[in-house]
Coordinates of C-alpha atoms in Angstrom, one line a residue:
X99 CA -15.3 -13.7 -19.6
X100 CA -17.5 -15.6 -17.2
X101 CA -17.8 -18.5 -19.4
X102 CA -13.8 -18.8 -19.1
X103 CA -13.4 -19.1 -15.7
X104 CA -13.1 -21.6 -13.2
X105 CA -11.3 -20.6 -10.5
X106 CA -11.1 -17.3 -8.9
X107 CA -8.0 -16.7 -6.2
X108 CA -8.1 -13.8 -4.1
X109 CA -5.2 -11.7 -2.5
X110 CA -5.5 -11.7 1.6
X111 CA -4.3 -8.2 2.8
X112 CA -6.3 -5.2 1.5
X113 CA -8.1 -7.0 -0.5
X114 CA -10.1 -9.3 2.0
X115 CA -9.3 -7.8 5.0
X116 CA -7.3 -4.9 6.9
X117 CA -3.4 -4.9 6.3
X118 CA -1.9 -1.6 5.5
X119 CA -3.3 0.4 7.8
X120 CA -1.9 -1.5 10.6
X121 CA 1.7 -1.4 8.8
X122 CA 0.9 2.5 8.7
X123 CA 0.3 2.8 12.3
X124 CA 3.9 0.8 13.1
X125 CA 5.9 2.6 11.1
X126 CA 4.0 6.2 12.6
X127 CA 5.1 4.5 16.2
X128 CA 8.8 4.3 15.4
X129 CA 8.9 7.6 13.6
X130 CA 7.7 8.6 17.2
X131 CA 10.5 7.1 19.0
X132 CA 13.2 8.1 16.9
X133 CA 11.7 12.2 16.5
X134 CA 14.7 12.8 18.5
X135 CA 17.0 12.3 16.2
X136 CA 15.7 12.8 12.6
X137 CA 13.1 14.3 11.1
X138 CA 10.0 11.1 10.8
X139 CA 10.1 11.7 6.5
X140 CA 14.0 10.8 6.8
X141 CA 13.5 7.8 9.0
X142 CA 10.5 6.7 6.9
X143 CA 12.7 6.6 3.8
X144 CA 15.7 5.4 5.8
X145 CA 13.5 2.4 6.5
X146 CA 12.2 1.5 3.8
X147 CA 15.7 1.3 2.0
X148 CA 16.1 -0.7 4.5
X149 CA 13.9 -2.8 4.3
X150 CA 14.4 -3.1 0.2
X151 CA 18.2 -4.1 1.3
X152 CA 16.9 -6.7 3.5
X153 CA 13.8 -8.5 1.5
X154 CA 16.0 -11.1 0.3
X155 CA 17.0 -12.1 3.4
X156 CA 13.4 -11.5 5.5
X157 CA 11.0 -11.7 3.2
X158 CA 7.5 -9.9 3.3
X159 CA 5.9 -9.4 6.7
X160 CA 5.7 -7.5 9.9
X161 CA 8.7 -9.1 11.3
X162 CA 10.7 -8.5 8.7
X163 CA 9.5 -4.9 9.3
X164 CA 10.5 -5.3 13.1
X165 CA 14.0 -6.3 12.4
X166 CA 14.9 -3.2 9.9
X167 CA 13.7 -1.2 12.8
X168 CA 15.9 -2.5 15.0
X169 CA 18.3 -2.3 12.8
X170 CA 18.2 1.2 11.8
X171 CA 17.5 2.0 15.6
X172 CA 21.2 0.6 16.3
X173 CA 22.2 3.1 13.7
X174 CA 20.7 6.3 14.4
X175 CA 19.6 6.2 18.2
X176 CA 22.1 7.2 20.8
X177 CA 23.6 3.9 22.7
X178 CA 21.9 5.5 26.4
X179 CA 18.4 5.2 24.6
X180 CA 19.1 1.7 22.5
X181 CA 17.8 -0.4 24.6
X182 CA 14.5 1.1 25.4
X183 CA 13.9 2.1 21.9
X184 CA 14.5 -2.0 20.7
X185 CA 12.6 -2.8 23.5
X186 CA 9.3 -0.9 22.0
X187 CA 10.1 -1.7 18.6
X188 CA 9.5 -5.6 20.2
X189 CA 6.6 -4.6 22.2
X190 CA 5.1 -2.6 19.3
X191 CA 5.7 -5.4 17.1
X192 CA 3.9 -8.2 19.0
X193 CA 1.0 -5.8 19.7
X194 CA 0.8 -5.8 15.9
X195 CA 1.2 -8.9 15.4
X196 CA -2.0 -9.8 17.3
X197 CA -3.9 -7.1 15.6
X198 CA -8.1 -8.2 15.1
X199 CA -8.6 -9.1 11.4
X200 CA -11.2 -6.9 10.3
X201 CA -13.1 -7.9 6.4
X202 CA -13.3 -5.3 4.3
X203 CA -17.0 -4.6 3.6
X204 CA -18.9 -7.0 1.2
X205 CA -16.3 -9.4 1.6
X206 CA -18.3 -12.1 2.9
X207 CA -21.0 -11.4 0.3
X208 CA -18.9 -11.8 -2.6
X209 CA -17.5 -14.9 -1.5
X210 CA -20.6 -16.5 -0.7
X211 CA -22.0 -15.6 -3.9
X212 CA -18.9 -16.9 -6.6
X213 CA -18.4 -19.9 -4.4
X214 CA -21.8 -21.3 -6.0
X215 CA -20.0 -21.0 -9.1
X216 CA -16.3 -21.1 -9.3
X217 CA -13.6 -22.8 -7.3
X218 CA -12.1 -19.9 -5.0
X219 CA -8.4 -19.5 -4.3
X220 CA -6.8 -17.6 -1.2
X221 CA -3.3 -16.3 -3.1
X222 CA -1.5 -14.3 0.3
X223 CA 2.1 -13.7 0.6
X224 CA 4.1 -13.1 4.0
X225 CA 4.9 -14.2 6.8
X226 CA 3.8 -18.2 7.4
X227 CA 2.8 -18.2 10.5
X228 CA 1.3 -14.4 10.4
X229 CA -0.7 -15.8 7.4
X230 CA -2.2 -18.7 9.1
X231 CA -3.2 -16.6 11.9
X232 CA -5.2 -14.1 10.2
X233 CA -6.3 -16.9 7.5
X234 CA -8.0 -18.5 10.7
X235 CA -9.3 -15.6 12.5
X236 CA -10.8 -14.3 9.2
X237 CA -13.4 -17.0 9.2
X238 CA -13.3 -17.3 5.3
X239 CA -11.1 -20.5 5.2
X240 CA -14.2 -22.6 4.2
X241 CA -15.2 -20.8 1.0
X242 CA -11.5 -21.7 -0.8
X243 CA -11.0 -24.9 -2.4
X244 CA -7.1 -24.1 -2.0
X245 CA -5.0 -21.7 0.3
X246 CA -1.3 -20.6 -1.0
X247 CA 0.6 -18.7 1.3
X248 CA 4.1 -17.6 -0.9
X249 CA 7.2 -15.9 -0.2
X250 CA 6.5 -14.0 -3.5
X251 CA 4.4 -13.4 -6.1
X252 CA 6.0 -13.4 -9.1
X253 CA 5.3 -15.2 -12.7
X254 CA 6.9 -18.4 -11.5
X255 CA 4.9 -18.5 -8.4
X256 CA 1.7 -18.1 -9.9
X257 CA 3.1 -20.8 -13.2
X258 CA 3.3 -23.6 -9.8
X259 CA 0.2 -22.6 -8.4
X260 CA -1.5 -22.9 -11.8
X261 CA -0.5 -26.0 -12.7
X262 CA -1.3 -27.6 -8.9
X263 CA -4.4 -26.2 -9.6
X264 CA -4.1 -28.5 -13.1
X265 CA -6.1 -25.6 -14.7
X266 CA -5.2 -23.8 -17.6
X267 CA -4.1 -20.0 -17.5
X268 CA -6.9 -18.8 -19.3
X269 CA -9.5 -20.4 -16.9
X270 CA -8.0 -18.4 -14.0
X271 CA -8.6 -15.2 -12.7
X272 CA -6.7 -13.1 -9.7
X273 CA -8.1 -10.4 -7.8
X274 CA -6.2 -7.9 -5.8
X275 CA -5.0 -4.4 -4.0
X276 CA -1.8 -4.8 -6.0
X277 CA -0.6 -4.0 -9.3
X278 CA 2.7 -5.3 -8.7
X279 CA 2.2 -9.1 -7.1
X280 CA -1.4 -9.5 -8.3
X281 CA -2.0 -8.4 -11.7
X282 CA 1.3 -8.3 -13.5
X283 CA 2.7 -11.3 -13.1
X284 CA -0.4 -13.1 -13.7
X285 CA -1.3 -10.7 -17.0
X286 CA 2.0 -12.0 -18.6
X287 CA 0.9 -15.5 -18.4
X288 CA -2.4 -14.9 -19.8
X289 CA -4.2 -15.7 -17.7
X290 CA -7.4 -12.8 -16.2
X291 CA -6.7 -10.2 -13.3
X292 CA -9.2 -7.6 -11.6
X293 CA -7.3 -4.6 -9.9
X294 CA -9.1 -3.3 -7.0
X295 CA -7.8 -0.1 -5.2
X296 CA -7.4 0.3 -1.3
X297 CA -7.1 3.2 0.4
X298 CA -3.8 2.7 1.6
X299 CA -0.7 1.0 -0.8
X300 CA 3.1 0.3 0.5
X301 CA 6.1 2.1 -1.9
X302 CA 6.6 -1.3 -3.1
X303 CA 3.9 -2.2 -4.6
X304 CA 2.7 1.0 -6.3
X305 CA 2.8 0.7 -10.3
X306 CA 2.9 3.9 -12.3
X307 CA 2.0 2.4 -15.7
X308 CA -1.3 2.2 -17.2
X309 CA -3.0 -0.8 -17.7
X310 CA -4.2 -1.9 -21.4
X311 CA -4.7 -5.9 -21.7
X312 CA -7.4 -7.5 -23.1
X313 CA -7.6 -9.7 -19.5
X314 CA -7.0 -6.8 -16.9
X315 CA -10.2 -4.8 -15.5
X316 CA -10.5 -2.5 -12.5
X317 CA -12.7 -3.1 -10.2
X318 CA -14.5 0.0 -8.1
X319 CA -14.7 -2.3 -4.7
X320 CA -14.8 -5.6 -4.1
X321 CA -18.9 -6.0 -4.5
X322 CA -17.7 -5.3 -8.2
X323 CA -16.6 -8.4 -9.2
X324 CA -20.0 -9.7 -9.3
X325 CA -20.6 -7.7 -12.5
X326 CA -17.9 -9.5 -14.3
X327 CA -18.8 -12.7 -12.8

């Protein structure tokens, strides 16, 4: 496969660096501040409804996250308690939102090592400006030839970014955390995709199929790769 590729694009969260975990931790908070009212499995599921009734509108992100919250707080929390309740749901959110990006180990390594080789591509979607920021405090910027930060990931996306790249499917591998936004979509356009697990993986993205295709492989961490490549 190695002789195939050119570039190599990379999913951001939980596949370079911390994500999930941090998502994890908000979600715990809120359950916290609405215990009062129903149990914190109920508002978990509550929430992410909502937030499956809302992607449309807010996309992916922690702000997105942040306005469901509020959402469902104006829905379940008494009107004496609202305000306070909203207000840490802001507070919470902004603390978040300034969160340290920590690299996952051998991250650095393996980027070091395929950029003497291929042309590396950071593929992230969310939140614009969230992006940027962790994009820049990662410190990785300089090892990708291109940065995409998309609303989505579906086939269509990854057809534009393809042909931007003016590369041809085949020639292009993704890695990633998710089976959903990083290896499907790119699978069906035949181009290569490496799955690699994290510990942690939203509703959302979680597959249940198994995997046969002649361009898929799972990887057992990141440091991995560089027996493929």
């Amino acid at each position: 496969m190695n002789g195939e590729i050119e570039y190599v694009a990379f999913d951001a969260d939980d596949t370079l660096w911390v994500n999930e975990l941090f998502f994890y931790e908000y979600e715990k908070e809120f359950c916290f501040l609405t215990k009062e009212y129903l149990p914190s499995s109920v508002v978990s599921q509550k929430l992410y409804d909502m937030e499956m009734s809302n992607i449309s509108l807010y996309g992916y992100g922690l702000k997105g996250m942040m306005l469901c919250m509020i959402e469902l707080a104006c829905k379940i929390v008494d009107a004496e308690a609202l305000p306070h309740c909203i207000f840490e749901i802001i507070r919470q959110g902004k603390k978040m939102l300034q969160k340290p990006v920590v690299l996952l180990d051998g991250v650095t390594r393996v980027l070091t090592k395929l950029s003497e080789k291929y042309k590396l591509v950071l593929v992230t979607k969310g939140d614009l400006v969230d992006q940027e920021r962790k994009v820049h405090k990662s410190g990785l910027k300089e090892y990708f030839c291109h940065i995409e930060i998309l609303s989505d990931k579906q086939r269509s996306d990854y057809l534009q970014l393809i042909n931007r790249l003016g590369c041809l499917p085949e020639h292009f591998l993704m890695v990633g955390n998710s089976l959903r936004s990083d290896v499907l979509p790119v699978l069906e356009l035949g181009a290569f995709a490496a799955y690699v697990p994290y510990s942690i993986t939203w509703k959302h993205e979680q597959v249940e199929q198994s995997i046969v295709h002649p361009h898929f492989f799972q990887l057992k961490d990141i440091t991995d790769i560089l027996n493929y490549l």
